[in-house]
Short mmCIF file of C-alpha atoms in Angstrom, two decimals:
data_model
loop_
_atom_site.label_atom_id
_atom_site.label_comp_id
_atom_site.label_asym_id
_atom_site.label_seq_id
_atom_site.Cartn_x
_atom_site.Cartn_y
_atom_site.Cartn_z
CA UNK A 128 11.75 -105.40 -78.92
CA UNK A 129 8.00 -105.75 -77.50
CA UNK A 130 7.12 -109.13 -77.23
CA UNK A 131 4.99 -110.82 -80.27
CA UNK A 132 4.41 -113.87 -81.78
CA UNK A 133 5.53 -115.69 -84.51
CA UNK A 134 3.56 -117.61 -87.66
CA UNK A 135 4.87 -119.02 -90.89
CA UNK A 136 1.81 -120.02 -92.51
CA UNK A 137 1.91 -122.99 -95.23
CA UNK A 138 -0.19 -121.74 -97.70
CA UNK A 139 -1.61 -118.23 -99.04
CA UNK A 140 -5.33 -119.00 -97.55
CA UNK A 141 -3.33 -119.96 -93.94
CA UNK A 142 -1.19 -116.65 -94.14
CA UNK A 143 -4.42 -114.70 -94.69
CA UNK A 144 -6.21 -115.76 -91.71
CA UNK A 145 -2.75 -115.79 -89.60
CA UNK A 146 -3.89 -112.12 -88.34
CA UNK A 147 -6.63 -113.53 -86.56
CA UNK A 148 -7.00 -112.85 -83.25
CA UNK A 149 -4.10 -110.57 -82.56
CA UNK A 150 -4.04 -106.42 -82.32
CA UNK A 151 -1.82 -105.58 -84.28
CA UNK A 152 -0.45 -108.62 -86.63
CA UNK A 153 2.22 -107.63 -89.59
CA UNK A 154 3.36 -109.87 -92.15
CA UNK A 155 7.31 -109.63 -92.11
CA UNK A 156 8.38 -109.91 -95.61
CA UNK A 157 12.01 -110.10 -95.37
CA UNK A 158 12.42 -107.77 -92.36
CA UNK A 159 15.45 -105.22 -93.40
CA UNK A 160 13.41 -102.21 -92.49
CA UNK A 161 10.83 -103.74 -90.18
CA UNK A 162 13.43 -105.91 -87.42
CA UNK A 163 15.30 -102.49 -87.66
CA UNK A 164 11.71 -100.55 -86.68
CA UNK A 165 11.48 -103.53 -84.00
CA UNK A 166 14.53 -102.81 -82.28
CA UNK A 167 13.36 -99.31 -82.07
CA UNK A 168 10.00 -99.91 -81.08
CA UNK A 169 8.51 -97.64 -84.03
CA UNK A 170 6.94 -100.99 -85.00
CA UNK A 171 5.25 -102.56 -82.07
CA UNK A 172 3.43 -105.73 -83.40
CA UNK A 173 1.74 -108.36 -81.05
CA UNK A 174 1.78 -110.64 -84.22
CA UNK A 175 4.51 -111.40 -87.45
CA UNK A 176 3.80 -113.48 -90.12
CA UNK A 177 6.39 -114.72 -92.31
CA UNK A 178 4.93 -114.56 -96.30
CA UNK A 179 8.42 -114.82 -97.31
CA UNK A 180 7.96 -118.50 -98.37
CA UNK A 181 4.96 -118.65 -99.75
CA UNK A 182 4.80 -120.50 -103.64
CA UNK A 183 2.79 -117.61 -104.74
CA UNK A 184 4.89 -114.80 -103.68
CA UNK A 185 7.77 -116.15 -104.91
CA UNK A 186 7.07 -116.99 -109.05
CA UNK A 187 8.41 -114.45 -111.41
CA UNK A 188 6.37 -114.97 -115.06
CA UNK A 189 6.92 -113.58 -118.19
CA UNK A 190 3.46 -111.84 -120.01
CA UNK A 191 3.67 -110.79 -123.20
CA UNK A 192 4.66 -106.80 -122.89
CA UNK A 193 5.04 -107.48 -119.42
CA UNK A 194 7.13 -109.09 -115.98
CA UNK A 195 5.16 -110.36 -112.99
CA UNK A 196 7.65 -110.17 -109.97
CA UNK A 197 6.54 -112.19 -106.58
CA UNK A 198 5.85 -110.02 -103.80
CA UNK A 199 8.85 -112.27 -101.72
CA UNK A 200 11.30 -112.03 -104.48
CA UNK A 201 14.50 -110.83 -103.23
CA UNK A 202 15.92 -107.18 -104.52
CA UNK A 203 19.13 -109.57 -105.45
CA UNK A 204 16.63 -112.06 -107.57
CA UNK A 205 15.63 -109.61 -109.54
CA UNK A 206 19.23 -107.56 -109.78
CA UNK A 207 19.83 -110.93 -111.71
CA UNK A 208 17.00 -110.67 -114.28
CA UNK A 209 17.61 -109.91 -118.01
CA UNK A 210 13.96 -108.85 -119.15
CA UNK A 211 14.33 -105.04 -118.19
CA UNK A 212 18.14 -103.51 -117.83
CA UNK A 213 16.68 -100.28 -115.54
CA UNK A 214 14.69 -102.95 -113.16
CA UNK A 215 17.59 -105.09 -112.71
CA UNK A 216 20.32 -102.05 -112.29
CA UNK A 217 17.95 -100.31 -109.66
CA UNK A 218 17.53 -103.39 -107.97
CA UNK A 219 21.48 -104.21 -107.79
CA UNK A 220 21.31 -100.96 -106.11
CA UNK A 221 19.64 -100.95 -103.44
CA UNK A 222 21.02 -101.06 -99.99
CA UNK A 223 23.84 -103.16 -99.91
CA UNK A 224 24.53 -107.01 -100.86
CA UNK A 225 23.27 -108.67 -97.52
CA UNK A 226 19.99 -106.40 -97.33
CA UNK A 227 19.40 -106.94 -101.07
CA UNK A 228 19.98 -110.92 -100.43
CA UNK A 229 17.25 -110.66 -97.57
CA UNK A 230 14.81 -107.89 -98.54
CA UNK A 231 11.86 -108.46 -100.44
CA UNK A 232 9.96 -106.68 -103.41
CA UNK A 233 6.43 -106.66 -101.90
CA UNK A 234 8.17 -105.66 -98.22
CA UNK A 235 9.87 -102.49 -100.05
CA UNK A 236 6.61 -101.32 -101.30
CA UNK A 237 4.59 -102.26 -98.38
CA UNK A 238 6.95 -100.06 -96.05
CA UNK A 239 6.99 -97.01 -98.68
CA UNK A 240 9.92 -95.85 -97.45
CA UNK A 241 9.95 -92.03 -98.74
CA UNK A 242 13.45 -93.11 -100.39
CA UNK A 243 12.64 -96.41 -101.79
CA UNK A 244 13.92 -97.19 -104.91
CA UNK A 245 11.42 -99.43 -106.11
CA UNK A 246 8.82 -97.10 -105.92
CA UNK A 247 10.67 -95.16 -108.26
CA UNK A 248 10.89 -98.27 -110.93
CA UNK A 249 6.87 -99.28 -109.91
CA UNK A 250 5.64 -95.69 -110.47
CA UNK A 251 8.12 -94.99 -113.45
CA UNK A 252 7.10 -97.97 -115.32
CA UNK A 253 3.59 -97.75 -114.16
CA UNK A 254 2.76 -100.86 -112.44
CA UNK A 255 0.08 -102.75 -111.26
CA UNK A 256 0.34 -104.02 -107.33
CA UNK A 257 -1.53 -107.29 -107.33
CA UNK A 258 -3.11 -108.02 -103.65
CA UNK A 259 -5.15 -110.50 -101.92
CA UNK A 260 -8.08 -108.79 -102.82
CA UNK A 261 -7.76 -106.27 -105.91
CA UNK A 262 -5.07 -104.78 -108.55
CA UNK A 263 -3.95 -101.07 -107.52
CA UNK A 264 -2.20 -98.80 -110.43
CA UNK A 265 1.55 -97.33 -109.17
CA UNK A 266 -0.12 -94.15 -109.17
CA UNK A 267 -3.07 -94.93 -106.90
CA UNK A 268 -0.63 -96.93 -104.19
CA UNK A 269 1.73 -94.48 -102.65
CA UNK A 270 -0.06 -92.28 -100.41
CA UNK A 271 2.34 -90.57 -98.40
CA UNK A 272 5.21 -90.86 -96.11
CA UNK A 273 4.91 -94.90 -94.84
CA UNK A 274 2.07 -94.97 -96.10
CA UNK A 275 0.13 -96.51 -98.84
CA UNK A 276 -3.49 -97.43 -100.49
CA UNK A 277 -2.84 -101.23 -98.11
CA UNK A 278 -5.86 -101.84 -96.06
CA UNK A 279 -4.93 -103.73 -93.05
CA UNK A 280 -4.24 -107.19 -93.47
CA UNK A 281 -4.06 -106.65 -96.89
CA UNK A 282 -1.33 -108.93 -98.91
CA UNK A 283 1.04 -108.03 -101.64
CA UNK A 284 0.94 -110.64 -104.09
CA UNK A 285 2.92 -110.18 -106.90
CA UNK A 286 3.86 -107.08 -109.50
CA UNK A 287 3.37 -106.87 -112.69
CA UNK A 288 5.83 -104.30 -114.43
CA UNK A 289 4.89 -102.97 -118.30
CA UNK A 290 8.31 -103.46 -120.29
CA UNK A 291 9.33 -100.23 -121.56
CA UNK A 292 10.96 -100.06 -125.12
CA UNK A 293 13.83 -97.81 -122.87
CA UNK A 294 14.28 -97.13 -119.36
CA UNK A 295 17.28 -96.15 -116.32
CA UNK A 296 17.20 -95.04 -112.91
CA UNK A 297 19.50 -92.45 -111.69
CA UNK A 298 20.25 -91.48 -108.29
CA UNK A 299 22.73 -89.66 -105.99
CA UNK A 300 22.90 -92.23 -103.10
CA UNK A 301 23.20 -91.34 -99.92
CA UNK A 302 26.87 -93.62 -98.62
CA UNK A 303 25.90 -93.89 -94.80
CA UNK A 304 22.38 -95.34 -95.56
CA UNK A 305 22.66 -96.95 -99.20
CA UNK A 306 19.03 -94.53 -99.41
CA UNK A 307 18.64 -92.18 -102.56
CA UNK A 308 18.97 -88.87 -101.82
CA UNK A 309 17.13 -88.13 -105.16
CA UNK A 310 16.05 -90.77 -107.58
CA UNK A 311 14.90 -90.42 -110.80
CA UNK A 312 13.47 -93.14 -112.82
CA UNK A 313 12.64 -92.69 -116.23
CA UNK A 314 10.86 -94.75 -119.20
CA UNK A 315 9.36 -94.41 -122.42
CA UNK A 316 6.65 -96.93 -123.66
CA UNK A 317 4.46 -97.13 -126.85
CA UNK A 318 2.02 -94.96 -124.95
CA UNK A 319 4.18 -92.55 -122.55
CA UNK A 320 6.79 -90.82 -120.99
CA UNK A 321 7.07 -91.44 -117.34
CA UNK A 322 9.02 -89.58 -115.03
CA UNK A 323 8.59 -90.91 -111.35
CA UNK A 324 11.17 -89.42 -108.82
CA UNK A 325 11.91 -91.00 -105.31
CA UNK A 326 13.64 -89.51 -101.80
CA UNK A 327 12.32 -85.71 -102.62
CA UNK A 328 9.36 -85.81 -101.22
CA UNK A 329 6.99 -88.08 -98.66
CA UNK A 330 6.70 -90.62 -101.21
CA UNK A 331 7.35 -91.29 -104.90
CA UNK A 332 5.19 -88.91 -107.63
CA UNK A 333 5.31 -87.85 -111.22
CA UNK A 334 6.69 -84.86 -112.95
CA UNK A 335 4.50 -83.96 -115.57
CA UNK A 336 6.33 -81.34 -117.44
CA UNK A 337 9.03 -83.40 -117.48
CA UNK A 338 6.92 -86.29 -119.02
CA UNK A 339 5.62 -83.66 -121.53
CA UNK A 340 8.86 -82.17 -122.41
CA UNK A 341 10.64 -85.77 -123.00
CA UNK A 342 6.68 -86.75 -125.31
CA UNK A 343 8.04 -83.88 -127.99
CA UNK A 344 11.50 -84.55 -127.44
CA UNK A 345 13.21 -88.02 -125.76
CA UNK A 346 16.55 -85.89 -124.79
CA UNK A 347 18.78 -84.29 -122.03
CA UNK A 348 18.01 -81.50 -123.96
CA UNK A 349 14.25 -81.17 -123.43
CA UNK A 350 14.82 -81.09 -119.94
CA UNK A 351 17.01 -77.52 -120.67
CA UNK A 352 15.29 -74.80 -118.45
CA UNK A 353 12.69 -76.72 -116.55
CA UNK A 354 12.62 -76.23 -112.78
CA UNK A 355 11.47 -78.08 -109.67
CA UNK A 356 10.14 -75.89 -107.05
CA UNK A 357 11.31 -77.12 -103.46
CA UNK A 358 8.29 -75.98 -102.07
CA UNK A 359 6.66 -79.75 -101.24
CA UNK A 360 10.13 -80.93 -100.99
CA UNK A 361 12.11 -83.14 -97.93
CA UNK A 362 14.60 -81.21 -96.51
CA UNK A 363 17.03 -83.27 -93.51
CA UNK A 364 20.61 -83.10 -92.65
CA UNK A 365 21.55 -84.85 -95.62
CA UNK A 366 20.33 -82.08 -98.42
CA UNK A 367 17.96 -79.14 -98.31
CA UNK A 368 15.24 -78.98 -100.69
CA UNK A 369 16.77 -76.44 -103.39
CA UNK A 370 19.39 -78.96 -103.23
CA UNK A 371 16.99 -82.13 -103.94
CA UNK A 372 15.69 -79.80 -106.90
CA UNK A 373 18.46 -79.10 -108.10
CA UNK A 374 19.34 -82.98 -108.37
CA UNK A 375 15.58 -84.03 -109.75
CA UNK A 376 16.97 -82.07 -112.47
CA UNK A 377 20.44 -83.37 -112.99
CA UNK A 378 19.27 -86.56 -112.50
CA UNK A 379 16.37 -86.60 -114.61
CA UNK A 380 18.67 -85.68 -117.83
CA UNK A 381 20.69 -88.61 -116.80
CA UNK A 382 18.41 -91.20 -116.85
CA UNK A 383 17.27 -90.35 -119.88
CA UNK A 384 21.12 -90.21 -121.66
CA UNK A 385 21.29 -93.61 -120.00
CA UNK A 386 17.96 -95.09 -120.87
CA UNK A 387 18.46 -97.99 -123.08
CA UNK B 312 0.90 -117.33 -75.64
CA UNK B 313 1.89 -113.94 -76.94
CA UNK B 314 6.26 -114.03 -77.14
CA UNK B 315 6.58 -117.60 -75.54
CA UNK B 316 9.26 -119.92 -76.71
CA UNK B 317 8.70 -121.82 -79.65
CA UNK B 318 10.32 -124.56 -81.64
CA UNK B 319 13.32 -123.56 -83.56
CA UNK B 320 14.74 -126.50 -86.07
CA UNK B 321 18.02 -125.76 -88.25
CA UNK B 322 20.92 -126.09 -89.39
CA UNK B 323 24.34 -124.60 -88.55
CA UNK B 324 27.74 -125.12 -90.21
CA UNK B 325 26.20 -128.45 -91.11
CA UNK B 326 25.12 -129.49 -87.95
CA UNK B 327 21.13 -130.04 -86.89
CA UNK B 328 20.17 -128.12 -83.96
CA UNK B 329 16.70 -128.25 -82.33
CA UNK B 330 16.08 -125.50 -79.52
CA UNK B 331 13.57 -123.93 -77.78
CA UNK B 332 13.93 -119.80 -78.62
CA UNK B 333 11.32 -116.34 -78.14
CA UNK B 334 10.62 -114.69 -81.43
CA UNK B 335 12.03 -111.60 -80.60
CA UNK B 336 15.55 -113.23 -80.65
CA UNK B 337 17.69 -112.09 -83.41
CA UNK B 338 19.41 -114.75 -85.22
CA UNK B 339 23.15 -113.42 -84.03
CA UNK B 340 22.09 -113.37 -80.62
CA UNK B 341 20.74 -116.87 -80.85
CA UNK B 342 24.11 -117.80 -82.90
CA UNK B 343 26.49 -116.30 -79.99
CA UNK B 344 24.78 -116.58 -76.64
CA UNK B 345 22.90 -119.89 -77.49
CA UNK B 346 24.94 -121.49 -79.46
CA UNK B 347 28.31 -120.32 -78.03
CA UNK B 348 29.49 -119.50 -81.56
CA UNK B 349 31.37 -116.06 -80.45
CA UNK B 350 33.27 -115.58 -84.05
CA UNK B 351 29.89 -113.74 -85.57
CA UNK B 352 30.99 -110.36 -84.10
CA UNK B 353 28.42 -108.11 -83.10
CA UNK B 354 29.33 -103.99 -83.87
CA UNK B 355 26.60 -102.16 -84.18
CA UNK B 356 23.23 -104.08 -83.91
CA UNK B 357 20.96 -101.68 -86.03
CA UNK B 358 22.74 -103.24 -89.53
CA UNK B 359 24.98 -101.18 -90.80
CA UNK B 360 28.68 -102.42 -90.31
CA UNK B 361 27.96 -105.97 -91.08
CA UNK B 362 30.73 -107.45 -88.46
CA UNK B 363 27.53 -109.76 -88.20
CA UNK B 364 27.04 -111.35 -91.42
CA UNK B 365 26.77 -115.17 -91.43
CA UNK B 366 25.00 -116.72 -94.58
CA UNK B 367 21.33 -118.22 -94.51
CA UNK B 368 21.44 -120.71 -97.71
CA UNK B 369 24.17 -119.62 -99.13
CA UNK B 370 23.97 -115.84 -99.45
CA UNK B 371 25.10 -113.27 -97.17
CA UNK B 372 23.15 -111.56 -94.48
CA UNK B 373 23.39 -109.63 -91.27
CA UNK B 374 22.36 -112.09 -88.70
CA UNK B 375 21.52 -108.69 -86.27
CA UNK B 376 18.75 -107.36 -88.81
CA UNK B 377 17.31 -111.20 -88.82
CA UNK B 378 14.88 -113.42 -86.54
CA UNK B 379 16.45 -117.11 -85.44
CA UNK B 380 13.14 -117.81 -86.39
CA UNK B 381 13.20 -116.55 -89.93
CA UNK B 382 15.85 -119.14 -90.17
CA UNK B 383 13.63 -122.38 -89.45
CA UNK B 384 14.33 -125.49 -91.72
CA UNK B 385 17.30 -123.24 -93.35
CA UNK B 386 21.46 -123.60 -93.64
CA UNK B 387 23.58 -121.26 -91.38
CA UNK B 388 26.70 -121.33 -92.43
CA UNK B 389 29.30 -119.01 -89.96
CA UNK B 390 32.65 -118.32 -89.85
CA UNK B 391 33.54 -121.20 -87.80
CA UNK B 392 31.97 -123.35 -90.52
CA UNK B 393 33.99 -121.75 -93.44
CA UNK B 394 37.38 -123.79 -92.60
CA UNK B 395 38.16 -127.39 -92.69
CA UNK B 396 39.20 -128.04 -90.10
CA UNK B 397 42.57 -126.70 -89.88
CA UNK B 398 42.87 -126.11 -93.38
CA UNK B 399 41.42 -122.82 -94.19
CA UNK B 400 38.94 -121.90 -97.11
CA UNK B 401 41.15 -120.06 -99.93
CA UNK B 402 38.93 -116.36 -98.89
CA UNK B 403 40.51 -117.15 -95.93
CA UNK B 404 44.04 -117.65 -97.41
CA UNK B 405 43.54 -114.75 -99.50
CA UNK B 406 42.95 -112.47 -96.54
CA UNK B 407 46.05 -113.72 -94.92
CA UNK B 408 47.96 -113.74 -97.65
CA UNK B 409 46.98 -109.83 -97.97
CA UNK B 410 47.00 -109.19 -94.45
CA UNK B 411 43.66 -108.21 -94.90
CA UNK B 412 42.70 -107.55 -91.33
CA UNK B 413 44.18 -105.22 -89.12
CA UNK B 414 42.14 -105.57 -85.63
CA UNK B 415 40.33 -107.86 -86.84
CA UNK B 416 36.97 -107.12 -85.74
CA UNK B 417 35.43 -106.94 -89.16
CA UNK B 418 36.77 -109.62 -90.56
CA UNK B 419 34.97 -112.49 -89.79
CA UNK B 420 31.99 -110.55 -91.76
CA UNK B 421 34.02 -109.24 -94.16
CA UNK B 422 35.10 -113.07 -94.87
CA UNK B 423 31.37 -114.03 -94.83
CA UNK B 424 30.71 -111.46 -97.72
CA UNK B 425 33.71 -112.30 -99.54
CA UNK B 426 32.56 -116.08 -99.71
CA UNK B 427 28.86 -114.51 -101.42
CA UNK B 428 30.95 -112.01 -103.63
CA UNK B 429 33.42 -114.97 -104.80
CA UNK B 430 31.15 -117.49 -105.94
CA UNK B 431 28.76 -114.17 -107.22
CA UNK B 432 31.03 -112.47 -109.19
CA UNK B 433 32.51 -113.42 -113.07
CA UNK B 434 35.71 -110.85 -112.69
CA UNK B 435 37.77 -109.58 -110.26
CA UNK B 436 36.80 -105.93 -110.85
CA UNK B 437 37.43 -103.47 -108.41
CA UNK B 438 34.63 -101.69 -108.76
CA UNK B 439 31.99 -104.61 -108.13
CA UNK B 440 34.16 -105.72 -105.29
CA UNK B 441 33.69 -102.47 -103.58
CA UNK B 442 30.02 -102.05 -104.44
CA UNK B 443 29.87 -105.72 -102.92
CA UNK B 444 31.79 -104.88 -99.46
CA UNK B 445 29.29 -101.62 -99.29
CA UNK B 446 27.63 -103.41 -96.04
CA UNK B 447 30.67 -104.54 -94.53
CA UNK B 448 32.66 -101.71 -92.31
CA UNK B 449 36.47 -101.20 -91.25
CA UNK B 450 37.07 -99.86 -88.32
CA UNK B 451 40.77 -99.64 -89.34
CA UNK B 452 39.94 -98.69 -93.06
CA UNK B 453 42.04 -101.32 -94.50
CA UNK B 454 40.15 -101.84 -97.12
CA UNK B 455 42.86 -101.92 -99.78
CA UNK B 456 44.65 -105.05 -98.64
CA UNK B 457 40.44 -106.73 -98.46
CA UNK B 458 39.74 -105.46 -101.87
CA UNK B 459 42.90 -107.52 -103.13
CA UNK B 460 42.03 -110.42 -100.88
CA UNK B 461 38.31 -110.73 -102.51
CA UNK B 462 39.88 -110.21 -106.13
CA UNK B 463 42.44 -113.29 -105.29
CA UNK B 464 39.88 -115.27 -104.30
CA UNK B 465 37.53 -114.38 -107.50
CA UNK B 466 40.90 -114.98 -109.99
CA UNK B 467 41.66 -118.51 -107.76
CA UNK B 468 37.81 -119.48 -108.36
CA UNK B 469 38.54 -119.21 -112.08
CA UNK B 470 42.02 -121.04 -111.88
CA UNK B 471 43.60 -117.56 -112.78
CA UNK B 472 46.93 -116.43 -110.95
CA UNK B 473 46.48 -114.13 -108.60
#
């Protein structure tokens, strides 16, 4: 690791000065990706600031129609929630027990992993990301691989996830890395269908045939015939991109025979 | 200032320690080669195998993929904390019991997760055991005889027979 200093601030106001006066300050939010990117020196730095403690980060409410999930609550805090089956299943998911007892909500979506699963849930359910300084819609944050609409020193605060009236996540998981392969999360709301897929491409998106076919019809079924080009698609030693098509597919029809 | 020591206050298997440590140690470093305590095994450092889990309040993590300092003002409990002293924990009996450890290597994480999964759990099914060990690695692939071990210990939290 590079050298860098080290801040827990006490408060939200302290934590959003804390980058003052260093390069390149990051907020570590729980640290299962970003210690790993340390070690390697992809992430080099001069500055971390622990958020992981802060009140405001950590409060999960209840909204009518909707959750609000703290931007520092753990993926195993909210495996343990009742208020949305799909949420909690994805999150019980993720990784495995020690990284989901230590990795964070907010620090997920911050890092935009091109695998995450919680961008899958955030864009599937359409979600607003709460920051320091404005509310960003799921499908204005994700940007691209690692990257997202964050400006620097920007803070996560909290999310606020629209319960569906059904919803699941399916995934082929990857058993080296815990990652997705291919996720697919699905949900149907009063308004929409939402289709948002995860680990096919640089970051989470939509398929909107898919959404339209599942509008006239909320079955497997509906899904009969429709194909994902692999065009845009990742392809690494783990699966090729006819392969990850292939699955969007599969996958898709299984969330929605699961959604519940 | 940038990387000097600072200030580290915890607490580990119950005992307050105060100690001067750089922020770029990781909390199973400061564990073995400050502390001494050599039973938090370190395999592969980039936190996969999970040899190095110790728990920070409670719950499970891999002290390798954590900063000492993340763990200011917090419990460390590791595995030379988990007995009394000579009587061991009944995780610990379990994995004797079901000669859960072949080398050995593993186990003093695999005990570590079985403690989280124990008091986590409501049954003793298989399935949720193994989805629970997913971040702990054997070597040896004994993973039978640690699967039995964790679903003793789950049946013997609820007063069941094993």
């Amino acid at each position: 690791m590079m050298p860098f200093d080290f801040r827990r601030p006490a408060s939200l106001a302290e934590a959003l000065m804390a980058g003052e006066g260093a390069a390149e300050p990051r907020y570590l939010a729980g640290g299962q990706s970003l210690v790993a990117a340390l070690k390697l020196r992809l992430a080099q730095p001069d500055r971390l600031i622990d958020i992981t403690r802060l009140p405001e980060l950590r409060q999960i409410r209840r909204e009518p129609g909707r959750l609000v999930i703290g931007a520092a609550v753990t993926h195993a805090e909210m495996a343990g929630l009742s208020d949305c089956a799909a949420l909690a299943d994805l999150s019980g998911s993720i990784g495995d027990l020690q990284v989901r007892n230590m990795g964070t909500l907010g620090g997920a979506l911050a890092h935009a992993d091109p695998a995450s699963d919680h961008a899958a849930a955030v864009l599937g359910l359409g979600a607003e990301i709460h920051t320091d300084r404005r509310v960003i819609t799921a499908d204005d944050f994700f940007l691209g691989m690692f990257e997202t609409a964050l400006e620097p020193g920007e803070l996560v605060i909290e999310i606020a996830y629209p319960l569906p009236l059904q919803a699941a996540y399916a995934k082929v998981r990857n058993p080296a890395s815990g990652y997705p392969v291919v996720g697919v999360f699905v949900a149907r709301t009063r308004e929409c269908i939402r289709v948002a897929v995860t680990g096919a491409g640089d970051c989470a998106f939509r398929l909107s045939a898919f959404e339209a076919a599942l509008a006239r019809d909320f079955s497997a079924a509906a899904l009969a015939g429709l194909v994902v080009s692999p065009d845009a698609l990742n392809r690494d030693l783990h699966a090729s991109a006819e392969y990850r098509a292939h699955l969007v597919g599969v996958l898709a029809a299984r969330a929605v025979e699961a959604a519940r | 200032m940038e990387g000097g020591e600072m200030r580290l206050t915890l607490t580990v298997n119950g005992k307050p320690i105060t100690a001067e440590v750089a922020p770029t140690t990781l909390l199973s470093a400061f564990l073995r080669e400050t502390l001494g305590l050599t039973g938090t095994h370190q395999g592969c450092d980039t936190g996969q195998c999970g040899a190095c889990t110790v728990h920070l309040d409670g719950r499970a993590v891999k002290s390798c993929l954590v900063l000492a300092h993340q763990a200011e003002g917090r419990d460390v409990l590791t595995i030379e904390g988990v007995a009394a002293g000579e009587t061991l924990h009944p995780v610990q009996v379990a994995f004797r019991d079901r000669h859960a450890l072949q080398c050995g290597f593993c186990t003093p994480g695999m005990v570590m997760t079985a403690l989280d999964l124990a008091d986590r759990l409501e049954t003793a099914d298989e399935d949720a055991i193994r989805h629970g060990l997913d971040g702990n690695l054997c070597r040896c692939t004994g993973y039978g005889p640690i699967v039995a071990a964790v679903a003793d210990a789950v049946r013997g939290r609820k007063g069941e027979r094993p």
